[in-house]
Amino acid sequence: IVDTLTGKSTATTITIGSTPVVSASANSLTIRGEGSAQTSIQQGLLKAWCNYDQASVNDSFNVGSVTDNGTGDYAIVFTNNMNNVHACGAGLGVHDAGSYTRIQTYDHDDPAQTIRITINMQDTNGNTGDAEPACTLIAGDLA
């Protein structure tokens, strides 16, 4: 049990056996993925997620609130801002005891604070509808 590990040198890599598995540099931490590829820890983490029934948040991470703008139209407000408008959202929902819905992001009201969500019903008409519940995941760069 330790509070602090101090290296014997200024090395920025953790090696197990002869395999480097973690590398660190300023504001960046990578871990060895499949093969010899390195995966950025910061880039690979979800920056926000939310499980909600219309504007009622059931559980979330980095979400301050959900605004119901009308049928199948929501705005998710982040607790900690995103860096730019290039955040990516995806999700699923359930409507009327089992029909699944598709969630797509279509606009950022405020590039850093809010992402707009449209919920489309899985029918041939592409109608919007409210999912109960809906789940949305957000990836991108935090400010």
mmCIF file of C-alpha atoms in Angstrom:
data_model
loop_
_atom_site.group_PDB
_atom_site.id
_atom_site.type_symbol
_atom_site.label_atom_id
_atom_site.label_comp_id
_atom_site.label_asym_id
_atom_site.label_seq_id
_atom_site.Cartn_x
_atom_site.Cartn_y
_atom_site.Cartn_z
ATOM 1 C CA ILE A 1 0.000 0.000 0.000
ATOM 2 C CA VAL A 2 1.505 3.314 -1.078
ATOM 3 C CA ASP A 3 0.539 6.973 -1.370
ATOM 4 C CA THR A 4 3.159 7.970 -3.939
ATOM 5 C CA LEU A 5 5.371 6.077 -6.344
ATOM 6 C CA THR A 6 8.636 7.739 -7.253
ATOM 7 C CA GLY A 7 10.617 6.526 -10.222
ATOM 8 C CA LYS A 8 14.335 5.930 -10.227
ATOM 9 C CA SER A 9 14.635 8.112 -13.322
ATOM 10 C CA THR A 10 12.621 10.649 -15.295
ATOM 11 C CA ALA A 11 11.062 7.915 -17.417
ATOM 12 C CA THR A 12 7.426 8.487 -18.423
ATOM 13 C CA THR A 13 6.597 4.880 -19.271
ATOM 14 C CA ILE A 14 5.357 2.034 -17.111
ATOM 15 C CA THR A 15 6.735 -1.283 -18.310
ATOM 16 C CA ILE A 16 5.579 -4.756 -17.331
ATOM 17 C CA GLY A 17 8.182 -7.329 -18.233
ATOM 18 C CA SER A 18 9.620 -5.945 -21.475
ATOM 19 C CA THR A 19 6.302 -4.428 -22.669
ATOM 20 C CA PRO A 20 5.657 -0.689 -22.206
ATOM 21 C CA VAL A 21 1.963 -0.464 -21.236
ATOM 22 C CA VAL A 22 1.385 3.158 -20.147
ATOM 23 C CA SER A 23 3.051 6.351 -21.355
ATOM 24 C CA ALA A 24 2.546 9.843 -20.001
ATOM 25 C CA SER A 25 3.364 13.318 -21.244
ATOM 26 C CA ALA A 26 1.889 16.767 -20.585
ATOM 27 C CA ASN A 27 -1.931 16.441 -20.540
ATOM 28 C CA SER A 28 -1.786 13.035 -22.195
ATOM 29 C CA LEU A 29 -1.851 9.453 -20.998
ATOM 30 C CA THR A 30 -1.805 6.516 -23.384
ATOM 31 C CA ILE A 31 -2.175 2.820 -22.800
ATOM 32 C CA ARG A 32 -1.089 0.018 -25.068
ATOM 33 C CA GLY A 33 -4.064 -1.369 -26.941
ATOM 34 C CA GLU A 34 -4.306 -4.284 -29.319
ATOM 35 C CA GLY A 35 -1.019 -5.131 -30.990
ATOM 36 C CA SER A 36 1.402 -2.244 -30.695
ATOM 37 C CA ALA A 37 -1.180 0.571 -31.037
ATOM 38 C CA GLN A 38 -1.426 3.164 -28.280
ATOM 39 C CA THR A 39 -4.856 4.420 -27.141
ATOM 40 C CA SER A 40 -5.286 7.879 -25.640
ATOM 41 C CA ILE A 41 -7.026 7.595 -22.299
ATOM 42 C CA GLN A 42 -8.456 11.128 -22.526
ATOM 43 C CA GLN A 43 -9.807 10.680 -26.073
ATOM 44 C CA GLY A 44 -11.251 7.257 -25.352
ATOM 45 C CA LEU A 45 -13.453 8.203 -22.393
ATOM 46 C CA LEU A 46 -17.070 9.321 -22.539
ATOM 47 C CA LYS A 47 -17.319 12.954 -21.511
ATOM 48 C CA ALA A 48 -21.026 12.827 -20.621
ATOM 49 C CA TRP A 49 -23.926 10.383 -20.539
ATOM 50 C CA CYS A 50 -27.522 10.609 -19.464
ATOM 51 C CA ASN A 51 -30.501 8.314 -18.863
ATOM 52 C CA TYR A 52 -33.698 10.379 -18.915
ATOM 53 C CA ASP A 53 -37.483 10.197 -19.261
ATOM 54 C CA GLN A 54 -38.338 13.344 -21.166
ATOM 55 C CA ALA A 55 -36.905 16.140 -18.950
ATOM 56 C CA SER A 56 -36.553 13.961 -15.833
ATOM 57 C CA VAL A 57 -32.951 12.784 -15.395
ATOM 58 C CA ASN A 58 -32.733 9.249 -13.961
ATOM 59 C CA ASP A 59 -28.932 9.085 -13.826
ATOM 60 C CA SER A 60 -26.107 10.936 -15.527
ATOM 61 C CA PHE A 61 -22.476 11.978 -15.684
ATOM 62 C CA ASN A 62 -21.470 15.570 -16.512
ATOM 63 C CA VAL A 63 -25.085 16.538 -17.220
ATOM 64 C CA GLY A 64 -26.678 19.444 -15.379
ATOM 65 C CA SER A 65 -30.153 19.152 -16.855
ATOM 66 C CA VAL A 66 -32.285 18.031 -19.792
ATOM 67 C CA THR A 67 -34.731 20.455 -21.402
ATOM 68 C CA ASP A 68 -37.828 19.118 -23.179
ATOM 69 C CA ASN A 69 -38.340 21.330 -26.250
ATOM 70 C CA GLY A 70 -41.302 19.339 -27.583
ATOM 71 C CA THR A 71 -42.025 15.840 -28.831
ATOM 72 C CA GLY A 72 -38.742 14.019 -29.419
ATOM 73 C CA ASP A 73 -36.697 17.240 -29.103
ATOM 74 C CA TYR A 74 -34.351 17.678 -26.131
ATOM 75 C CA ALA A 75 -31.382 19.765 -25.093
ATOM 76 C CA ILE A 76 -28.784 18.237 -22.779
ATOM 77 C CA VAL A 77 -26.898 20.838 -20.747
ATOM 78 C CA PHE A 78 -23.405 19.824 -19.632
ATOM 79 C CA THR A 79 -22.030 20.472 -16.150
ATOM 80 C CA ASN A 80 -18.488 20.893 -17.544
ATOM 81 C CA ASN A 81 -18.334 22.467 -20.988
ATOM 82 C CA MET A 82 -17.159 20.741 -24.131
ATOM 83 C CA ASN A 83 -14.245 22.341 -25.973
ATOM 84 C CA ASN A 84 -16.001 22.895 -29.302
ATOM 85 C CA VAL A 85 -18.980 21.989 -31.518
ATOM 86 C CA HIS A 86 -17.436 18.690 -32.614
ATOM 87 C CA ALA A 87 -18.717 16.561 -29.726
ATOM 88 C CA CYS A 88 -20.439 13.414 -30.902
ATOM 89 C CA GLY A 89 -23.588 11.969 -29.420
ATOM 90 C CA ALA A 90 -25.392 8.678 -29.868
ATOM 91 C CA GLY A 91 -28.055 6.784 -28.022
ATOM 92 C CA LEU A 92 -31.109 4.594 -27.884
ATOM 93 C CA GLY A 93 -34.501 4.676 -26.262
ATOM 94 C CA VAL A 94 -37.627 2.630 -25.720
ATOM 95 C CA HIS A 95 -41.158 3.795 -26.557
ATOM 96 C CA ASP A 96 -44.553 2.230 -25.913
ATOM 97 C CA ALA A 97 -43.508 -1.030 -24.284
ATOM 98 C CA GLY A 98 -40.758 -2.081 -26.595
ATOM 99 C CA SER A 99 -40.557 -0.168 -29.870
ATOM 100 C CA TYR A 100 -37.014 1.132 -30.089
ATOM 101 C CA THR A 101 -36.047 4.628 -31.053
ATOM 102 C CA ARG A 102 -32.954 6.122 -32.665
ATOM 103 C CA ILE A 103 -31.366 9.173 -31.136
ATOM 104 C CA GLN A 104 -29.319 11.609 -33.161
ATOM 105 C CA THR A 105 -27.623 14.851 -32.316
ATOM 106 C CA TYR A 106 -28.331 17.579 -34.778
ATOM 107 C CA ASP A 107 -27.291 20.869 -33.325
ATOM 108 C CA HIS A 108 -25.299 22.501 -30.583
ATOM 109 C CA ASP A 109 -27.336 25.374 -29.131
ATOM 110 C CA ASP A 110 -24.249 26.657 -27.378
ATOM 111 C CA PRO A 111 -21.138 24.921 -28.686
ATOM 112 C CA ALA A 112 -19.707 24.306 -25.252
ATOM 113 C CA GLN A 113 -22.678 23.871 -22.938
ATOM 114 C CA THR A 114 -25.579 22.188 -24.743
ATOM 115 C CA ILE A 115 -26.173 19.497 -27.333
ATOM 116 C CA ARG A 116 -29.569 19.121 -29.021
ATOM 117 C CA ILE A 117 -31.094 15.653 -29.379
ATOM 118 C CA THR A 118 -33.757 14.398 -31.792
ATOM 119 C CA ILE A 119 -35.510 11.093 -31.107
ATOM 120 C CA ASN A 120 -36.827 9.338 -34.212
ATOM 121 C CA MET A 121 -39.253 6.456 -33.942
ATOM 122 C CA GLN A 122 -38.260 3.241 -35.655
ATOM 123 C CA ASP A 123 -41.100 3.228 -38.140
ATOM 124 C CA THR A 124 -41.335 3.796 -41.853
ATOM 125 C CA ASN A 125 -42.437 7.410 -41.410
ATOM 126 C CA GLY A 126 -39.413 8.593 -39.409
ATOM 127 C CA ASN A 127 -41.665 10.387 -36.924
ATOM 128 C CA THR A 128 -40.238 11.972 -33.796
ATOM 129 C CA GLY A 129 -41.420 10.761 -30.406
ATOM 130 C CA ASP A 130 -40.629 10.705 -26.722
ATOM 131 C CA ALA A 131 -38.593 7.756 -25.470
ATOM 132 C CA GLU A 132 -39.174 6.427 -21.987
ATOM 133 C CA PRO A 133 -36.332 6.147 -21.102
ATOM 134 C CA ALA A 134 -33.759 7.552 -23.481
ATOM 135 C CA CYS A 135 -29.999 7.105 -23.086
ATOM 136 C CA THR A 136 -27.482 9.448 -24.713
ATOM 137 C CA LEU A 137 -23.670 9.145 -24.759
ATOM 138 C CA ILE A 138 -21.354 12.060 -25.586
ATOM 139 C CA ALA A 139 -17.742 11.788 -26.692
ATOM 140 C CA GLY A 140 -15.438 14.692 -27.525
ATOM 141 C CA ASP A 141 -12.992 17.081 -25.880
ATOM 142 C CA LEU A 142 -13.734 18.856 -22.614
ATOM 143 C CA ALA A 143 -12.837 22.515 -22.380
#
